[in-house]
Coordinates of C-alpha atoms in Angstrom, one line a residue:
Chain A
M9 CA 269.1 79.9 48.7
A10 CA 265.6 78.3 47.6
Q11 CA 262.7 79.1 49.9
G12 CA 262.2 76.2 51.9
T13 CA 258.4 74.9 52.7
I14 CA 257.1 72.4 55.3
G15 CA 257.8 69.3 53.7
T16 CA 260.7 69.9 51.4
S17 CA 263.2 71.8 53.4
E18 CA 266.4 70.7 54.9
F19 CA 264.8 70.0 58.1
D20 CA 262.1 67.9 56.7
R21 CA 264.7 66.0 54.6
D22 CA 266.8 65.5 57.8
T23 CA 264.0 64.2 59.9
A24 CA 262.7 62.1 57.5
I25 CA 261.9 58.5 58.7
A26 CA 260.8 55.3 56.9
R27 CA 258.4 53.2 58.6
R28 CA 258.8 49.6 58.6
A29 CA 255.6 48.2 59.6
P30 CA 252.1 49.7 60.7
G31 CA 250.6 49.4 64.0
T32 CA 250.7 51.2 67.4
S33 CA 254.0 49.4 67.8
A34 CA 256.2 50.7 65.2
V35 CA 260.1 50.7 63.9
F36 CA 261.4 53.4 61.7
D37 CA 264.5 53.8 59.9
A38 CA 266.2 57.1 60.1
D39 CA 269.5 58.7 59.2
L40 CA 271.1 61.2 61.4
S41 CA 272.4 64.1 59.3
A42 CA 275.9 65.4 59.9
G43 CA 274.7 68.7 59.0
W44 CA 273.2 69.1 62.5
T45 CA 276.2 68.7 64.6
I46 CA 277.9 70.6 67.2
G47 CA 281.7 69.1 67.3
H48 CA 281.1 65.3 67.2
A49 CA 277.5 65.4 69.1
V50 CA 274.3 65.6 67.0
N51 CA 272.2 68.4 68.2
G52 CA 269.7 67.3 70.9
G53 CA 266.6 69.4 69.5
Y54 CA 267.3 68.0 66.1
L55 CA 266.9 64.5 67.3
L56 CA 264.0 65.5 69.6
A57 CA 262.3 66.7 66.4
L58 CA 263.2 63.4 64.6
L59 CA 261.3 61.2 67.6
G60 CA 258.8 63.7 68.0
R61 CA 258.0 62.6 64.0
A62 CA 257.9 59.3 64.9
L63 CA 255.7 59.4 67.5
G64 CA 253.4 61.5 65.4
E65 CA 253.2 58.9 63.1
T66 CA 252.5 56.4 65.7
L67 CA 250.1 58.0 68.2
R68 CA 246.4 58.6 67.4
H69 CA 246.9 62.3 68.0
P70 CA 249.3 64.6 65.9
D71 CA 250.7 67.1 67.9
P72 CA 253.4 66.8 70.7
F73 CA 251.7 68.4 74.1
S74 CA 254.4 67.3 76.3
I75 CA 257.6 65.3 75.6
T76 CA 260.5 64.4 77.7
A77 CA 263.7 62.9 76.2
H78 CA 266.4 61.5 78.2
Y79 CA 270.0 61.4 76.4
L80 CA 271.5 58.2 77.4
S81 CA 274.8 58.2 74.9
A82 CA 275.9 60.7 72.3
S83 CA 274.3 60.0 68.7
K84 CA 276.7 60.0 65.7
P85 CA 276.0 60.8 62.3
G86 CA 274.6 57.8 60.4
P87 CA 271.9 55.1 60.4
A88 CA 269.5 55.0 63.3
L89 CA 266.4 53.1 64.4
I90 CA 263.7 54.5 66.1
R91 CA 261.1 52.1 68.0
T92 CA 257.9 53.5 69.2
E93 CA 254.9 52.4 71.1
Q94 CA 251.4 53.7 72.0
I95 CA 250.7 53.1 75.8
R96 CA 247.1 54.9 75.9
A97 CA 244.8 56.5 73.9
S98 CA 241.7 58.7 74.9
R99 CA 239.4 61.1 72.7
T100 CA 241.7 64.0 73.4
L101 CA 245.1 62.9 74.3
S102 CA 247.4 59.9 73.5
T103 CA 250.6 58.8 75.4
G104 CA 253.7 56.9 74.0
Q105 CA 257.3 56.2 74.4
A106 CA 259.8 56.1 71.8
T107 CA 263.6 54.8 71.8
L108 CA 266.5 55.6 69.4
L109 CA 269.0 52.9 68.8
Q110 CA 272.2 53.0 66.9
F111 CA 274.7 50.0 66.5
D112 CA 278.3 49.7 67.6
E113 CA 281.1 47.9 65.7
D114 CA 279.7 44.6 66.6
G115 CA 276.3 45.3 65.6
A116 CA 275.0 45.5 69.1
E117 CA 272.3 47.8 69.8
V118 CA 273.2 51.2 71.8
E119 CA 270.3 53.0 73.2
R120 CA 270.9 56.8 72.5
I121 CA 267.9 58.6 73.9
R122 CA 264.5 57.2 75.6
V123 CA 261.1 59.2 75.1
L124 CA 258.1 59.5 76.8
A125 CA 255.3 61.8 75.5
T126 CA 251.5 63.0 75.4
Y127 CA 250.2 64.2 72.1
G128 CA 247.0 65.9 71.5
E129 CA 245.4 68.0 68.7
L130 CA 246.5 71.4 69.1
D131 CA 244.0 72.6 66.4
A132 CA 241.2 71.3 68.3
L133 CA 242.1 73.4 71.3
P134 CA 239.8 76.6 72.3
E135 CA 241.2 80.4 71.6
D136 CA 241.2 81.6 75.2
V137 CA 244.9 82.9 76.0
R138 CA 245.3 84.3 79.5
T139 CA 249.4 84.6 79.5
T140 CA 251.2 87.0 81.9
A141 CA 254.6 85.9 80.7
K142 CA 255.8 88.6 78.2
P143 CA 258.0 88.0 74.8
P144 CA 261.8 88.9 75.3
A145 CA 262.4 92.4 74.4
L146 CA 265.1 92.0 71.6
P147 CA 266.5 94.4 69.4
P148 CA 265.8 94.2 65.7
Y149 CA 266.8 91.0 63.6
E150 CA 269.5 93.1 61.6
R151 CA 271.0 94.8 64.7
C152 CA 271.6 91.2 66.3
L153 CA 274.6 88.8 65.8
S154 CA 274.9 86.0 63.6
S155 CA 277.4 83.0 63.6
E156 CA 279.0 84.7 60.7
D157 CA 279.9 87.6 63.0
G158 CA 281.9 85.0 64.9
D159 CA 285.3 83.1 64.6
P160 CA 284.5 80.5 61.5
S161 CA 287.2 78.1 63.0
T162 CA 284.6 77.7 65.9
T163 CA 281.5 77.7 64.0
P164 CA 279.6 74.3 64.4
E165 CA 278.1 72.5 61.5
I166 CA 274.7 73.0 62.8
A167 CA 275.0 76.9 61.9
G168 CA 274.7 76.5 58.3
R169 CA 271.0 75.0 59.1
L170 CA 269.9 77.6 61.3
D171 CA 269.2 81.4 61.3
I172 CA 270.0 82.5 64.7
R173 CA 270.8 86.1 65.6
L174 CA 271.7 86.7 68.9
D175 CA 270.8 89.8 71.2
P176 CA 274.2 91.5 71.5
A177 CA 273.2 92.2 75.1
T178 CA 273.5 88.3 75.8
A179 CA 276.5 87.3 73.7
G180 CA 279.4 88.9 75.5
W181 CA 281.0 85.2 76.1
A182 CA 281.4 85.0 72.3
I183 CA 284.3 87.7 72.8
G184 CA 285.4 86.3 76.2
A185 CA 283.3 89.0 78.4
P186 CA 280.3 86.8 79.7
G187 CA 277.6 89.0 80.7
G188 CA 276.9 87.2 84.3
Q189 CA 273.2 86.9 83.7
G190 CA 272.5 83.4 82.5
E191 CA 270.4 84.5 80.0
M192 CA 270.4 84.2 76.4
R193 CA 267.7 85.8 73.7
G194 CA 267.8 85.6 70.0
W195 CA 265.7 85.4 66.9
F196 CA 265.3 81.8 65.5
G197 CA 264.5 80.4 62.0
L198 CA 265.5 77.6 59.7
A199 CA 268.2 78.7 57.2
D200 CA 266.3 77.8 54.4
G201 CA 263.3 79.8 55.3
R202 CA 260.9 77.2 55.9
D203 CA 258.2 78.4 58.5
P204 CA 258.0 76.8 61.9
D205 CA 255.4 73.9 62.7
P206 CA 255.3 72.1 66.0
L207 CA 258.2 69.8 65.0
A208 CA 260.7 72.7 64.6
L209 CA 259.8 74.2 67.8
L210 CA 261.2 71.0 69.4
L211 CA 264.4 72.2 67.5
A212 CA 264.2 75.5 68.7
V213 CA 264.0 75.0 72.4
D214 CA 267.6 73.6 72.2
A215 CA 269.1 75.7 69.5
L216 CA 270.5 78.6 71.4
P217 CA 274.1 78.3 72.9
P218 CA 273.7 77.4 76.6
A219 CA 272.6 80.4 78.6
V220 CA 275.4 79.2 81.4
F221 CA 277.9 80.4 78.7
E222 CA 277.0 83.9 80.1
L223 CA 278.0 82.7 83.5
G224 CA 281.5 81.9 82.3
V225 CA 280.9 78.1 81.6
T226 CA 282.3 76.9 78.3
G227 CA 282.6 73.9 76.2
W228 CA 280.1 71.1 76.0
V229 CA 277.1 71.3 78.1
P230 CA 275.3 67.9 77.8
T231 CA 271.8 67.6 78.4
I232 CA 270.7 65.0 80.8
E233 CA 267.0 65.5 80.3
L234 CA 264.7 67.9 78.2
T235 CA 261.0 68.4 78.5
A236 CA 259.0 70.5 75.9
H237 CA 255.4 71.7 76.0
I238 CA 254.2 72.7 72.7
R239 CA 251.3 75.2 73.6
S240 CA 250.1 76.4 70.0
R241 CA 250.9 76.1 66.5
P242 CA 253.5 78.7 65.5
A243 CA 252.5 81.3 62.9
P244 CA 254.6 81.7 60.2
G245 CA 257.7 84.0 60.4
P246 CA 260.6 84.4 62.7
L247 CA 260.4 82.7 66.2
R248 CA 262.0 84.7 69.2
V249 CA 263.8 82.3 72.1
S250 CA 264.6 83.3 75.3
V251 CA 266.7 81.0 77.4
S252 CA 267.8 81.2 81.1
T253 CA 269.6 79.5 84.0
R254 CA 268.5 80.3 87.4
N255 CA 270.3 77.3 89.6
L256 CA 273.7 76.6 88.5
A257 CA 274.5 74.2 91.7
G258 CA 276.6 70.9 92.3
G259 CA 277.6 70.7 88.8
Y260 CA 274.1 70.6 87.2
L261 CA 272.1 73.5 86.0
E262 CA 268.3 73.7 84.8
E263 CA 267.8 75.7 81.6
D264 CA 264.3 77.0 80.4
A265 CA 263.4 78.0 76.9
E266 CA 260.4 79.8 76.0
V267 CA 259.5 80.4 72.4
W268 CA 257.2 83.2 71.0
D269 CA 255.8 83.4 67.5
S270 CA 255.4 86.3 65.2
Q271 CA 251.7 87.0 66.5
D272 CA 253.4 87.2 70.2
R273 CA 252.2 84.0 71.0
L274 CA 254.2 81.7 73.6
V275 CA 253.8 78.5 71.5
A276 CA 256.6 76.5 73.5
Q277 CA 258.2 76.3 76.7
S278 CA 261.0 73.8 77.9
R279 CA 263.2 72.8 80.8
Q280 CA 266.3 70.8 80.8
L281 CA 268.7 69.6 83.4
A282 CA 272.2 69.7 82.0
R283 CA 275.5 69.0 83.3
V284 CA 278.6 71.2 83.8
L285 CA 281.7 69.9 82.5
R286 CA 284.3 73.1 82.4
T287 CA 284.2 76.3 83.9
S288 CA 286.4 79.1 82.6
Chain B
M23 CA 251.0 63.6 117.8
A24 CA 254.4 61.7 117.8
Q25 CA 257.5 63.1 116.1
G26 CA 257.6 61.0 112.7
T27 CA 260.9 60.1 111.8
I28 CA 262.5 59.1 108.1
G29 CA 262.0 55.3 108.0
T30 CA 258.7 55.3 110.5
S31 CA 256.5 58.1 109.5
E32 CA 253.0 58.1 108.0
F33 CA 254.6 58.9 104.6
D34 CA 257.0 56.1 104.6
R35 CA 254.5 53.6 105.7
D36 CA 251.9 54.9 102.9
T37 CA 254.8 54.6 100.4
A38 CA 256.1 51.4 101.5
I39 CA 256.6 48.5 98.7
A40 CA 257.4 45.1 98.8
R41 CA 259.6 43.8 96.0
R42 CA 258.8 40.3 94.5
A43 CA 262.2 39.6 93.0
P44 CA 265.5 41.0 92.8
G45 CA 267.2 42.4 89.4
T46 CA 267.2 45.6 87.3
S47 CA 263.8 44.7 86.1
A48 CA 261.6 44.3 89.2
V49 CA 258.1 44.1 90.3
F50 CA 256.8 45.8 93.7
D51 CA 253.4 45.5 95.3
A52 CA 252.1 48.7 96.9
D53 CA 249.0 49.8 98.6
L54 CA 247.5 53.2 97.6
S55 CA 246.6 54.7 101.1
A56 CA 243.0 56.5 101.2
G57 CA 244.7 59.1 103.5
W58 CA 246.5 60.9 100.4
T59 CA 243.3 61.7 98.3
I60 CA 241.9 64.6 97.4
G61 CA 238.2 63.9 96.6
H62 CA 238.2 60.6 94.7
A63 CA 241.7 60.8 93.6
V64 CA 244.8 60.0 95.0
N65 CA 247.3 62.7 95.1
G66 CA 249.8 62.7 92.1
G67 CA 252.9 63.9 94.3
Y68 CA 252.3 60.9 96.7
L69 CA 252.1 58.7 93.6
L70 CA 255.2 60.2 92.2
A71 CA 257.2 59.4 95.7
L72 CA 255.9 55.9 95.6
L73 CA 257.4 55.2 92.0
G74 CA 260.7 57.2 93.0
R75 CA 261.0 54.8 96.0
A76 CA 260.8 51.9 93.6
L77 CA 263.0 52.9 91.1
G78 CA 265.6 54.3 94.0
E79 CA 265.7 50.5 94.9
T80 CA 265.8 49.4 91.3
L81 CA 268.5 51.4 89.9
R82 CA 272.4 51.9 90.7
H83 CA 272.2 54.9 92.1
P84 CA 270.0 56.4 94.8
D85 CA 268.5 59.8 94.1
P86 CA 266.0 61.2 91.5
F87 CA 267.8 64.0 89.7
S88 CA 265.2 64.2 87.0
I89 CA 261.7 62.3 87.0
T90 CA 259.1 62.4 84.7
A91 CA 255.5 61.1 84.9
H92 CA 252.6 60.8 82.6
Y93 CA 249.2 60.4 84.3
L94 CA 247.3 58.0 82.3
S95 CA 244.1 57.2 84.6
A96 CA 243.0 58.3 87.9
S97 CA 244.4 55.9 90.5
K98 CA 242.2 54.4 93.2
P99 CA 243.0 53.7 96.8
G100 CA 244.0 50.1 97.0
P101 CA 246.3 47.5 95.6
A102 CA 248.7 48.4 92.9
L103 CA 251.7 47.0 90.9
I104 CA 254.9 48.6 90.1
R105 CA 257.2 47.6 87.5
T106 CA 260.5 48.9 86.9
E107 CA 263.5 48.4 84.8
Q108 CA 266.8 50.0 84.5
I109 CA 267.5 51.1 80.9
R110 CA 271.2 52.2 81.3
A111 CA 273.8 52.6 84.2
S112 CA 276.9 54.8 83.9
R113 CA 279.2 55.5 86.9
T114 CA 277.8 58.7 87.8
L115 CA 273.8 58.5 86.5
S116 CA 271.3 55.6 85.8
T117 CA 268.2 56.1 83.6
G118 CA 265.1 53.9 84.2
Q119 CA 261.5 53.6 83.7
A120 CA 258.7 52.5 86.0
T121 CA 254.7 51.9 85.5
L122 CA 252.0 52.0 88.0
L123 CA 249.2 49.5 87.3
Q124 CA 246.0 48.6 88.9
F125 CA 243.4 46.1 88.1
D126 CA 239.7 46.6 86.9
E127 CA 236.7 44.4 87.9
D128 CA 237.6 41.8 85.6
G129 CA 241.1 41.4 86.7
A130 CA 242.8 43.2 83.8
E131 CA 245.6 45.3 84.2
V132 CA 244.9 49.2 84.0
E133 CA 248.1 51.5 83.7
R134 CA 248.2 54.6 85.7
I135 CA 251.2 56.2 85.4
R136 CA 254.2 56.0 83.1
V137 CA 257.4 57.2 84.7
L138 CA 261.0 58.0 83.2
A139 CA 263.7 59.2 85.4
T140 CA 267.7 59.7 85.8
Y141 CA 269.0 59.0 89.2
G142 CA 272.5 59.9 90.4
E143 CA 274.1 60.4 93.9
L144 CA 273.3 63.8 95.8
D145 CA 275.7 63.6 98.4
A146 CA 278.4 62.8 95.8
L147 CA 277.7 66.6 94.1
P148 CA 280.5 69.2 94.6
E149 CA 279.3 72.0 97.0
D150 CA 279.4 74.8 94.7
V151 CA 276.1 77.0 94.4
R152 CA 275.6 79.8 92.1
T153 CA 271.9 80.1 92.3
T154 CA 270.2 83.7 91.1
A155 CA 267.0 82.6 92.1
K156 CA 265.4 84.1 95.3
P157 CA 263.4 81.9 98.2
P158 CA 259.9 83.4 98.0
A159 CA 259.3 86.0 100.7
L160 CA 256.7 84.5 103.1
P161 CA 255.0 85.6 106.3
P162 CA 256.2 83.9 109.5
Y163 CA 254.6 80.4 109.8
E164 CA 252.3 81.1 112.5
R165 CA 250.9 84.1 110.3
C166 CA 250.1 81.9 107.4
L167 CA 246.8 80.0 106.7
S168 CA 246.4 76.2 107.5
S169 CA 243.3 74.0 106.0
E170 CA 241.8 74.2 109.6
D171 CA 241.0 77.9 108.7
G172 CA 239.0 76.7 105.8
D173 CA 235.5 75.1 105.3
P174 CA 236.0 71.7 106.8
S175 CA 233.3 70.3 104.4
T176 CA 235.8 70.8 101.7
T177 CA 239.1 69.7 103.4
P178 CA 240.6 67.0 101.2
E179 CA 241.4 63.7 103.1
I180 CA 245.5 64.5 102.3
A181 CA 245.3 67.8 104.5
G182 CA 245.4 65.8 107.6
R183 CA 248.8 64.3 106.3
L184 CA 250.4 67.6 105.4
D185 CA 251.2 70.8 107.5
I186 CA 250.9 73.5 104.8
R187 CA 250.4 76.9 105.7
L188 CA 249.3 79.4 102.7
D189 CA 250.8 82.8 102.4
P190 CA 247.6 85.1 103.0
A191 CA 248.7 87.0 99.8
T192 CA 247.8 84.0 97.9
A193 CA 244.9 82.5 99.5
G194 CA 242.1 84.9 98.2
W195 CA 240.7 82.0 96.3
A196 CA 239.7 80.1 99.3
I197 CA 237.5 83.0 100.2
G198 CA 236.0 83.6 96.6
A199 CA 238.1 86.3 95.6
P200 CA 240.9 85.0 93.8
G201 CA 244.1 87.6 93.6
G202 CA 244.5 87.1 89.7
Q203 CA 248.1 86.5 89.9
G204 CA 248.7 82.8 89.2
E205 CA 250.9 82.4 92.2
M206 CA 250.5 80.2 95.5
R207 CA 253.2 80.4 98.1
G208 CA 253.4 78.6 101.6
W209 CA 255.3 76.4 104.1
F210 CA 255.4 72.7 103.6
G211 CA 255.8 70.1 106.0
L212 CA 254.5 66.5 106.9
A213 CA 252.1 66.4 109.5
D214 CA 253.7 64.0 111.7
G215 CA 257.0 66.0 111.8
R216 CA 259.1 63.8 109.7
D217 CA 262.1 65.7 108.0
P218 CA 262.0 66.2 104.3
D219 CA 264.2 63.7 102.2
P220 CA 264.3 63.6 98.2
L221 CA 261.3 61.3 98.2
A222 CA 259.4 63.8 100.1
L223 CA 260.2 66.6 97.8
L224 CA 258.5 64.5 95.0
L225 CA 255.4 64.9 97.3
A226 CA 256.0 68.9 98.0
V227 CA 256.0 69.7 94.2
D228 CA 252.5 68.9 93.7
A229 CA 251.1 69.6 97.2
L230 CA 250.0 72.9 97.5
P231 CA 246.7 74.0 95.7
P232 CA 246.8 74.9 91.9
A233 CA 248.2 78.2 91.3
V234 CA 245.4 78.8 88.8
F235 CA 243.0 78.9 91.6
E236 CA 244.4 82.5 92.1
L237 CA 243.3 83.2 88.5
G238 CA 239.7 81.7 89.1
V239 CA 240.1 78.2 88.1
T240 CA 238.1 75.8 90.2
G241 CA 237.7 72.1 90.5
W242 CA 240.0 69.5 89.6
V243 CA 242.8 70.6 87.8
P244 CA 244.0 67.1 86.6
T245 CA 248.1 66.8 85.7
I246 CA 249.0 65.3 82.4
E247 CA 252.6 65.2 82.9
L248 CA 255.1 66.4 85.8
T249 CA 258.8 66.5 85.9
A250 CA 260.6 67.3 89.0
H251 CA 264.5 68.0 89.2
I252 CA 265.9 67.1 92.9
R253 CA 268.8 69.6 93.1
S254 CA 270.1 68.8 96.7
R255 CA 269.2 66.9 99.7
P256 CA 266.8 69.1 102.0
A257 CA 268.2 70.2 105.3
P258 CA 265.7 69.1 108.2
G259 CA 263.2 71.8 109.0
P260 CA 260.0 73.3 107.2
L261 CA 260.3 73.9 103.4
R262 CA 259.2 76.8 101.6
V263 CA 257.2 76.3 98.2
S264 CA 256.3 78.6 95.5
V265 CA 254.2 77.7 92.7
S266 CA 253.3 79.8 89.6
T267 CA 251.4 79.7 86.4
R268 CA 252.4 82.0 83.4
N269 CA 250.7 80.6 80.5
L270 CA 246.9 79.6 81.1
A271 CA 245.7 79.1 77.3
G272 CA 243.9 76.8 75.0
G273 CA 242.6 74.9 78.2
Y274 CA 245.9 74.0 79.4
L275 CA 248.5 75.5 81.7
E276 CA 251.7 75.0 83.0
E277 CA 252.5 75.0 86.9
D278 CA 256.2 75.7 87.9
A279 CA 257.3 74.8 91.5
E280 CA 260.4 75.6 93.4
V281 CA 260.8 74.1 96.8
W282 CA 263.6 75.9 99.1
D283 CA 265.0 74.2 102.5
S284 CA 265.5 75.8 105.9
Q285 CA 269.1 76.5 104.7
D286 CA 267.7 78.5 101.9
R287 CA 269.1 75.8 99.2
L288 CA 266.9 75.6 96.2
V289 CA 266.3 72.0 96.5
A290 CA 263.9 70.9 94.0
Q291 CA 262.5 72.6 90.7
S292 CA 259.3 71.3 88.9
R293 CA 256.8 71.7 86.0
Q294 CA 253.7 70.1 85.3
L295 CA 251.4 70.5 82.4
A296 CA 247.6 70.3 83.5
R297 CA 244.3 70.6 82.0
V298 CA 241.5 73.2 83.0
L299 CA 238.2 71.5 83.4
R300 CA 236.5 74.5 85.0
T301 CA 236.7 78.5 85.2
S302 CA 234.3 80.4 87.6

């Protein structure tokens, strides 16, 4: 496969948007690719990246510092419309909202996702770092498990777009032996080799299998709400992602993700509220 | 002091709202109380509770499951307007947005806060709990420190509304000797003795001093965005709150809060992105 680069990769092609008119309230046409699905559902992180791109083209500042998505109904591959609005802009930060719409059989609008976000400029931040968090301890890439090590009949479409290698210590669920820890760790890259940027981090925070698979939960774990903080522009090279759930209760769970770049910098932190439909 | 009860306490009086007209898009009048300020700023958790109440009166479901606020400009004591809108409602969940407005000297609207939230019904959730998180280890209430143990000249107005007792192990900052751990732990209650409910949890997640005070940061640490998940209706009695920051970098920080009730149930989880203005 040819080396993907920022701007021309599969990810950039499938998150491309076409703006209808300029201004601080904007409308974009998008086409949700069937290449980023898990079963019938389009991946939430891919959709967040698409909305993040539209907000980046609308707001005064380019980079998502904090972005929250509420997933209202399941998106389907095909045409979609994104509406964005700048709510406020100061010298250093701007806040906006976005909505992703599709159309039903009668042509009526169906809202899929509502987003609220504050953007800034990552490259303008001072260099100071006082992080007490530690990168996940992961075996080397070549000793971790790819989707090709699993059952091909259950491999989702999105697996062909991603290069995810799971730590074998957190992959027991894949052979029916969940480890019981509520953690998932792995290497993350785009399959075509494109380097990470802030938009790819929005994909990375929701790309690993749900951490609750290691607690015996199976099937679809739909996201109700996901918030991601992008804390630094990622260095080139593979990312390490750790995902954990500490409070599975009342049929809901939180899932926290941390994304570390090749320079050991904590580049993204996210939390989502998700719903359990099935427990084995 | 008389015992406060849900519905008649200081907190209920100061988060009271008056609806102008019925419907799924609503307008409420509110009066931001000067009793909940820190310096000139009205506390963000108090404001979140006010907005949470307005959404609870707008949406099909009563309880905030996930609520995100972006703080756009500093709110001032006095009149305010809240506009709410139901975006979508299903059988179990409804999603809405809200905005808090005040008016400048010329009478023009100034937006203070934009909120996006999904509501449900806490009392309808199944009883299963599989929480691996542990409640914070706190000394007994009477061995923790209240604001009355500090310098009265720096005690903020809000201290009179809250009964917060900090673990002495995380209160070094108050005597100029920050502990260096980025953690803050304490007991939390309303000063008039009103028992906690989901709205009071929205206050509790942003009520302790910033955890970064223990890392030598001083002064105002303005919240950019705060997301709270309310996971269970709290039992009567005092709450325990733990707050931590793991990634202070580039002038920003995340702050996570956990709130535990008197039955050892993890009732709320929150994360905020905040900005550092001063470091000692």
